[in-house]
CSV table of C-alpha atoms in Angstrom, one decimal:
chain,number,residue,atom,x,y,z
E,94,LYS,CA,187.8,274.2,-6.8
E,95,LEU,CA,185.5,271.4,-5.2
E,96,VAL,CA,187.2,268.5,-3.7
E,97,GLU,CA,185.9,265.1,-2.5
E,98,LEU,CA,185.6,264.8,1.4
E,99,LYS,CA,188.4,262.1,2.4
E,100,PRO,CA,187.9,259.9,5.4
E,101,THR,CA,190.1,262.2,7.8
E,102,PHE,CA,188.1,265.3,7.0
E,103,LEU,CA,184.9,263.5,7.6
E,104,LYS,CA,186.3,262.6,11.1
E,105,ILE,CA,187.3,266.3,11.9
E,106,ILE,CA,183.7,267.3,10.7
E,107,PHE,CA,182.1,264.6,13.1
E,108,VAL,CA,184.5,265.8,15.9
E,109,PHE,CA,183.5,269.3,15.4
E,110,PHE,CA,179.8,268.7,15.5
E,111,THR,CA,180.3,266.3,18.6
E,112,ILE,CA,181.9,269.2,20.2
E,113,SER,CA,179.5,271.9,19.1
E,114,ILE,CA,176.3,270.2,20.2
E,115,PHE,CA,176.9,271.3,23.9
E,116,GLY,CA,175.8,274.8,22.3
E,117,GLN,CA,172.6,273.6,22.3
E,118,GLN,CA,172.2,273.2,26.1
E,119,SER,CA,171.5,277.1,26.5
E,120,ARG,CA,168.6,276.8,24.5
E,121,ILE,CA,167.4,273.7,26.3
E,122,ASP,CA,168.0,275.1,29.7
E,123,SER,CA,166.1,278.3,28.6
E,124,LEU,CA,162.8,276.1,27.4
E,125,LEU,CA,163.1,274.1,30.6
E,126,TYR,CA,163.4,277.2,32.7
E,127,ASN,CA,160.4,278.8,30.8
E,128,ILE,CA,158.2,275.6,31.4
E,129,GLU,CA,159.0,275.3,35.2
E,130,TYR,CA,158.4,278.7,36.2
E,131,SER,CA,156.0,280.3,33.6
E,132,ASP,CA,152.5,281.3,35.4
E,133,ASN,CA,150.8,280.8,31.9
E,134,ASP,CA,149.8,277.1,31.0
E,135,THR,CA,149.3,278.1,27.6
E,136,ASN,CA,153.0,279.2,27.5
E,137,LYS,CA,153.9,276.0,29.0
E,138,VAL,CA,152.2,273.9,26.4
E,139,ASP,CA,154.1,276.2,23.5
E,140,ARG,CA,157.3,275.7,25.0
E,141,LEU,CA,156.9,271.9,25.9
E,142,ASN,CA,156.0,271.5,22.0
E,143,GLU,CA,158.9,273.5,20.9
E,144,LEU,CA,161.2,271.4,23.2
E,145,SER,CA,159.7,268.1,21.9
E,146,ARG,CA,160.1,269.3,18.4
E,147,PHE,CA,163.8,270.1,18.8
E,148,TYR,CA,164.4,266.5,20.6
E,149,ILE,CA,162.7,265.0,17.4
E,150,TYR,CA,165.7,266.2,15.4
E,151,TYR,CA,168.4,265.6,18.2
E,152,LEU,CA,167.5,262.9,20.5
E,153,PRO,CA,164.0,261.3,19.7
E,154,ASN,CA,163.9,259.2,22.7
E,155,LYS,CA,163.2,262.3,24.9
E,156,VAL,CA,160.1,263.3,23.0
E,157,PRO,CA,157.2,261.1,24.6
E,158,PHE,CA,158.2,262.5,28.1
E,159,TYR,CA,157.8,266.3,27.3
E,160,THR,CA,154.9,265.7,24.6
E,161,ARG,CA,152.8,263.8,27.0
E,162,GLN,CA,153.0,266.8,29.4
E,163,ALA,CA,151.9,268.9,26.9
E,164,ILE,CA,149.1,267.0,26.1
E,165,HIS,CA,148.0,266.7,29.8
E,166,ILE,CA,148.2,270.2,30.5
E,167,ALA,CA,146.5,271.3,27.1
E,168,SER,CA,143.7,268.9,27.7
E,169,LYS,CA,143.4,270.3,31.2
E,170,ILE,CA,142.8,273.9,29.8
E,171,ASN,CA,141.1,273.0,26.6
E,172,TYR,CA,144.0,274.6,24.6
E,173,LEU,CA,143.0,272.9,21.3
E,174,LYS,CA,145.7,274.1,19.1
E,175,GLY,CA,148.5,273.3,21.6
E,176,LEU,CA,147.0,269.7,21.9
E,177,GLY,CA,147.0,269.5,17.9
E,178,TYR,CA,150.7,270.3,17.8
E,179,ALA,CA,151.4,267.9,20.5
E,180,TYR,CA,149.7,265.1,18.5
E,181,ILE,CA,151.7,266.2,15.6
E,182,ASN,CA,155.0,265.7,17.5
E,183,LEU,CA,154.1,262.3,18.5
E,184,GLY,CA,153.2,261.5,15.0
E,185,TYR,CA,156.5,262.8,13.7
E,186,TYR,CA,158.5,261.0,16.6
E,187,SER,CA,156.6,257.7,15.8
E,188,PHE,CA,157.5,258.2,12.0
E,189,ARG,CA,161.3,258.8,13.2
E,190,ILE,CA,161.4,255.4,14.9
E,191,ASP,CA,159.6,253.8,12.1
E,192,ASP,CA,156.4,253.2,13.8
E,193,TYR,CA,154.2,254.2,10.7
E,194,LYS,CA,150.9,252.9,12.1
E,195,SER,CA,151.1,255.1,15.1
E,196,SER,CA,152.4,258.0,13.2
E,197,LYS,CA,149.1,257.8,11.1
E,198,ILE,CA,147.0,257.6,14.2
E,199,TRP,CA,148.6,260.8,15.9
E,200,TYR,CA,148.2,262.8,12.7
E,201,ASN,CA,144.6,262.0,12.1
E,202,LYS,CA,143.8,262.9,15.8
E,203,ALA,CA,145.7,266.4,15.0
E,204,ILE,CA,143.8,266.9,11.8
E,205,ASN,CA,140.4,266.4,13.6
E,206,LEU,CA,141.3,269.1,16.2
E,207,PHE,CA,142.7,271.4,13.4
E,208,VAL,CA,139.5,270.8,10.8
E,209,ALA,CA,137.1,271.5,13.7
E,210,ASN,CA,138.7,274.7,14.3
E,211,ASN,CA,139.3,276.0,11.0
E,212,ASP,CA,143.0,275.9,11.6
E,213,PHE,CA,144.5,275.5,8.1
E,214,ILE,CA,148.2,275.8,9.2
E,215,GLY,CA,148.0,272.9,11.4
E,216,GLU,CA,146.0,270.8,9.1
E,217,GLY,CA,148.5,271.7,6.2
E,218,TYR,CA,151.3,270.5,8.6
E,219,CYS,CA,149.7,267.2,9.4
E,220,TYR,CA,149.4,266.6,5.6
E,221,GLN,CA,153.0,267.5,4.9
E,222,LEU,CA,154.0,265.2,7.6
E,223,MET,CA,151.9,262.2,6.3
E,224,ALA,CA,153.5,262.6,3.0
E,225,LYS,CA,156.7,261.9,4.8
E,226,THR,CA,155.1,258.8,6.4
E,227,THR,CA,154.0,257.3,3.4
E,228,ASN,CA,157.1,258.3,1.6
E,229,GLY,CA,158.9,256.0,4.0
E,230,LEU,CA,156.3,253.3,3.2
E,231,GLY,CA,157.3,253.9,-0.6
E,232,ASP,CA,153.6,255.3,-1.3
E,233,TYR,CA,155.0,258.0,-3.4
E,234,ASN,CA,151.6,258.5,-5.2
E,235,ILE,CA,149.7,258.9,-2.1
E,236,SER,CA,152.4,261.2,-0.5
E,237,MET,CA,151.9,263.7,-3.6
E,238,LYS,CA,148.0,263.7,-2.8
E,239,TYR,CA,148.7,264.6,0.7
E,240,LEU,CA,151.3,267.3,-0.4
E,241,ILE,CA,148.8,268.9,-2.8
E,242,LYS,CA,146.2,269.1,0.3
E,243,SER,CA,149.1,270.5,2.2
E,244,ARG,CA,149.7,273.1,-0.1
E,245,GLN,CA,146.0,274.1,-0.4
E,246,CYS,CA,145.9,274.4,3.2
E,247,PHE,CA,148.6,276.8,3.4
E,248,GLU,CA,147.5,278.7,0.6
E,249,LYS,CA,144.2,279.2,2.4
E,250,ALA,CA,146.0,280.5,5.3
E,251,ASN,CA,148.6,282.6,3.1
E,252,TYR,CA,151.1,280.8,4.9
E,253,PRO,CA,154.2,280.7,2.0
E,254,LYS,CA,156.7,279.2,5.0
E,255,GLY,CA,154.7,276.0,4.9
E,256,ILE,CA,154.5,275.9,1.2
E,257,GLY,CA,158.2,275.9,1.3
E,258,LYS,CA,158.1,272.6,3.2
E,259,VAL,CA,155.7,271.3,0.6
E,260,TYR,CA,158.1,272.2,-2.3
E,261,GLU,CA,161.0,270.2,-0.7
E,262,ILE,CA,159.1,267.0,-0.2
E,263,MET,CA,157.9,267.4,-3.6
E,264,GLY,CA,161.4,267.7,-5.1
E,265,GLY,CA,162.7,264.6,-3.2
E,266,ILE,CA,159.6,262.7,-4.8
E,267,ASN,CA,160.4,264.1,-8.5
E,268,ASP,CA,163.9,262.6,-7.9
E,269,ILE,CA,162.8,259.4,-7.0
E,270,PHE,CA,160.6,259.3,-10.2
E,271,GLY,CA,163.6,260.5,-12.2
E,272,ASP,CA,162.3,264.0,-13.1
E,273,TYR,CA,165.3,265.9,-12.3
E,274,ASN,CA,164.3,269.1,-13.9
E,275,MET,CA,161.1,269.3,-11.9
E,276,ALA,CA,163.1,268.0,-8.7
E,277,LEU,CA,165.6,271.0,-9.1
E,278,ASP,CA,162.6,273.5,-9.8
E,279,ASN,CA,160.9,272.4,-6.6
E,280,LEU,CA,163.8,272.3,-4.4
E,281,ASN,CA,165.3,275.7,-5.4
E,282,LYS,CA,161.6,277.0,-4.9
E,283,ALA,CA,161.8,275.3,-1.1
E,284,ILE,CA,165.2,277.1,-0.5
E,285,LYS,CA,164.1,280.3,-1.7
E,286,LEU,CA,161.1,280.3,0.8
E,287,LYS,CA,162.7,278.7,3.4
E,288,SER,CA,165.6,281.4,3.3
E,289,LYS,CA,162.9,284.4,2.8
E,290,TYR,CA,160.8,283.5,5.8
E,291,ASN,CA,163.6,282.1,7.9
E,292,ASP,CA,162.4,278.7,8.3
E,293,ILE,CA,165.4,277.0,9.8
E,294,GLU,CA,163.8,273.9,10.7
E,295,ASP,CA,165.4,271.3,8.6
E,296,PHE,CA,166.6,274.0,6.4
E,297,SER,CA,169.4,271.3,5.4
E,298,ARG,CA,167.1,269.0,3.7
E,299,PRO,CA,166.3,270.5,0.5
E,300,TYR,CA,170.2,270.7,0.0
E,301,ALA,CA,170.6,266.8,0.7
E,302,TYR,CA,168.0,266.4,-1.9
E,303,LEU,CA,169.8,268.4,-4.5
E,304,GLY,CA,172.8,266.3,-3.6
E,305,ASN,CA,170.7,263.4,-4.5
E,306,VAL,CA,169.7,264.8,-7.9
E,307,TYR,CA,172.9,265.8,-8.9
E,308,MET,CA,174.2,262.4,-7.9
E,309,HIS,CA,171.7,260.8,-10.2
E,310,LEU,CA,172.7,263.0,-13.1
E,311,ASP,CA,176.3,262.1,-12.6
E,312,GLN,CA,177.3,265.5,-11.6
E,313,LYS,CA,179.6,264.4,-8.6
E,314,GLU,CA,181.1,267.8,-7.6
E,315,LYS,CA,177.7,269.5,-7.5
E,316,ALA,CA,176.4,266.6,-5.5
E,317,ILE,CA,179.6,266.9,-3.0
E,318,GLU,CA,178.9,270.5,-2.8
E,319,SER,CA,175.2,270.3,-1.9
E,320,PHE,CA,175.8,267.5,0.4
E,321,ASN,CA,178.4,269.4,2.2
E,322,LYS,CA,176.1,272.4,2.3
E,323,ALA,CA,173.5,270.1,4.1
E,324,ILE,CA,176.0,268.9,6.5
E,325,GLU,CA,177.3,272.4,7.6
E,326,ILE,CA,173.7,273.5,8.1
E,327,SER,CA,172.6,270.5,10.0
E,328,GLN,CA,175.7,270.8,12.4
E,329,SER,CA,174.8,274.6,12.9
E,330,ASN,CA,171.3,273.7,13.7
E,331,HIS,CA,172.0,270.5,15.7
E,332,ASN,CA,170.0,268.5,13.3
E,333,LEU,CA,171.2,264.8,13.7
E,334,ASN,CA,168.5,263.5,11.6
E,335,THR,CA,169.4,265.2,8.3
E,336,GLU,CA,173.2,265.0,9.0
E,337,SER,CA,172.8,261.2,9.4
E,338,TYR,CA,170.9,261.1,6.0
E,339,VAL,CA,173.3,263.0,4.1
E,340,LEU,CA,176.4,260.7,5.5
E,341,THR,CA,174.6,257.6,4.2
E,342,ARG,CA,174.0,259.5,0.8
E,343,LEU,CA,177.7,260.5,0.7
E,344,GLY,CA,178.3,256.9,1.5
E,345,ASP,CA,176.4,255.9,-1.5
E,346,LEU,CA,178.2,258.4,-3.6
E,347,TYR,CA,181.6,257.4,-2.5
E,348,PHE,CA,180.6,253.8,-3.2
E,349,LYS,CA,179.4,254.6,-6.6
E,350,HIS,CA,182.7,256.1,-7.4
E,351,GLU,CA,184.9,253.1,-5.8
E,352,ASN,CA,186.1,255.2,-3.1
E,353,TYR,CA,185.3,252.5,-0.7
E,354,ASP,CA,187.3,253.8,2.4
E,355,GLY,CA,185.4,257.0,2.4
E,356,SER,CA,182.1,255.1,1.6
E,357,ILE,CA,182.9,252.9,4.8
E,358,ASP,CA,183.6,255.8,7.0
E,359,SER,CA,180.6,257.8,6.1
E,360,TYR,CA,178.2,254.8,6.5
E,361,LYS,CA,180.1,254.3,9.9
E,362,LYS,CA,179.3,257.9,11.0
E,363,SER,CA,175.8,257.8,9.9
E,364,LEU,CA,175.5,254.3,11.9
E,365,GLU,CA,176.4,256.0,15.2
E,366,ILE,CA,173.5,258.4,14.8
E,367,THR,CA,170.9,255.9,13.7
E,368,THR,CA,172.1,253.9,16.6
E,369,LEU,CA,171.5,257.0,18.8
E,370,HIS,CA,168.3,257.7,17.6
E,371,SER,CA,166.9,254.0,17.4
E,372,ASN,CA,166.4,254.4,13.6
E,373,LEU,CA,166.0,250.8,12.6
E,374,TRP,CA,165.8,251.4,8.9
E,375,GLY,CA,168.6,253.7,8.8
E,376,ARG,CA,170.8,251.2,11.0
E,377,VAL,CA,169.9,248.6,8.3
E,378,ARG,CA,171.0,250.7,5.5
E,379,ASN,CA,174.1,251.8,7.0
E,380,LEU,CA,175.5,248.2,8.3
E,381,GLN,CA,174.6,247.1,4.6
E,382,GLY,CA,176.8,249.9,3.2
E,383,VAL,CA,179.8,249.2,5.6
E,384,GLY,CA,179.5,245.6,4.7
E,385,LYS,CA,179.3,246.3,0.7
E,386,GLY,CA,182.4,248.3,1.3
E,387,PHE,CA,184.2,245.8,3.1
E,388,PHE,CA,183.1,243.2,0.1
E,389,LYS,CA,184.6,245.5,-2.4
E,390,LYS,CA,187.8,245.7,-0.5
E,391,ASN,CA,187.9,241.7,-0.2
E,392,GLN,CA,187.8,241.8,3.7
E,393,TYR,CA,184.9,239.3,3.9
E,394,LEU,CA,185.0,238.6,7.5
E,395,ASP,CA,184.3,242.1,8.3
E,396,ALA,CA,181.7,242.3,5.3
E,397,LEU,CA,179.9,239.2,7.0
E,398,ARG,CA,179.8,240.8,10.3
E,399,PHE,CA,178.1,243.7,9.3
E,400,LEU,CA,175.8,242.4,6.7
E,401,LYS,CA,174.5,239.5,9.2
E,402,SER,CA,173.9,242.2,11.5
E,403,SER,CA,171.6,244.2,9.3
E,404,ILE,CA,169.7,241.0,8.8
E,405,ASP,CA,168.8,240.8,12.4
E,406,ILE,CA,167.4,244.2,12.2
E,407,ALA,CA,165.9,244.1,9.0
E,408,LYS,CA,163.7,241.0,10.1
E,409,GLY,CA,162.6,242.8,13.0
E,410,ILE,CA,161.1,245.5,11.2
E,411,ASN,CA,159.9,243.4,8.2
E,412,ASP,CA,162.5,245.1,5.8
E,413,LYS,CA,162.0,242.9,2.7
E,414,PHE,CA,163.9,245.1,0.6
E,415,GLY,CA,166.8,245.2,2.9
E,416,LEU,CA,167.0,241.7,3.6
E,417,LYS,CA,167.2,240.8,-0.1
E,418,ASN,CA,170.1,243.3,-0.2
E,419,SER,CA,172.1,241.7,2.5
E,420,TYR,CA,171.2,238.2,1.3
E,421,ASP,CA,172.7,239.0,-2.1
E,422,TYR,CA,176.0,240.1,-0.6
E,423,ILE,CA,176.3,237.3,1.7
E,424,TYR,CA,175.4,234.9,-1.3
E,425,ARG,CA,178.3,236.4,-3.2
E,426,ILE,CA,180.8,236.5,-0.3
E,427,TYR,CA,180.4,232.6,0.1
E,428,GLU,CA,180.7,231.9,-3.5
E,429,HIS,CA,184.1,233.6,-3.1
E,430,TYR,CA,185.2,231.8,-0.2
E,431,GLY,CA,184.0,228.5,-2.2
E,432,SER,CA,181.7,227.7,0.4
E,433,LEU,CA,178.7,226.4,-1.8
E,434,ASP,CA,176.3,225.0,0.9
E,435,SER,CA,176.3,228.6,2.6
E,436,ALA,CA,176.2,230.5,-0.7
E,437,TYR,CA,173.3,228.3,-2.0
E,438,HIS,CA,171.6,228.7,1.2
E,439,TYR,CA,171.6,232.5,0.9
E,440,TYR,CA,170.8,232.4,-2.7
E,441,LYS,CA,167.6,230.6,-1.8
E,442,LEU,CA,166.6,233.3,0.5
E,443,TYR,CA,167.5,235.8,-1.8
E,444,ASN,CA,165.3,234.3,-4.5
E,445,VAL,CA,162.3,233.8,-2.0
């Protein structure tokens, strides 16, 4: 029987993850050794790109250092494929730190290289990741257009592994549009293809999106099962990115079902990761989540502390949606306090 994660169990999971990350050091050391001692510059570029890709999910701040080394060597030996994937890594890194403008620039540089060399797989990856970027901006219709282009490229290359990635993002967008049957169909296709072709990179993400679908369908136990599966895979693959995302979604689920202690705990765990990753958008959402939980527990001072912190960050990234959410709750808090001037101040900000 499925049971809801309790805050203490979430702490155990996080401690286990913290200990298990040291297992990745052998992989990092192996790549660094290969990079340093390989006599083959093409191999060095490939390993630098592999290391950069790993760090995108693990410690994004390390990505530029290794990716720029790959660009330098690839340019010197005219290794265009390696150069293209280095551009992709910088594009994905930029997306992860909410720099969508730079992300698009790097992806376009990569596409130009791949198109010139008839590399349909590389081109398909660019369009797939550009869809993720436009998702971050809320341009879901444009994302679908990129995904269609991506699938066409992967089909030309007879590359089902890439098609699985496309189905994953399509399923996430279907869920946002409320087309839950289509979302379930696409996400299960993604899981099937990722399993068949051993695509372990972010294999946890379709399970996270399944959790979203079941949460929206009010199937709580299935949602928790999918989220737990996503956390388990994220920890085994040392994917802090998706683990943080799932913890936030668990916080949303617990909040919806009025388990405010579980909600606060999940948001705080996710907040640790988004802070480590300099993911400002994620920090805003988690700070708000903690603040909302404290508000529901009538712990208004704690709520104000987290909500006001979210405002400072949201202003810096022009997150208008995040600002409105924070203003809304702060207005309600001051209304409860009877501080009418402060309440009215935030009410006006909310209605701007």
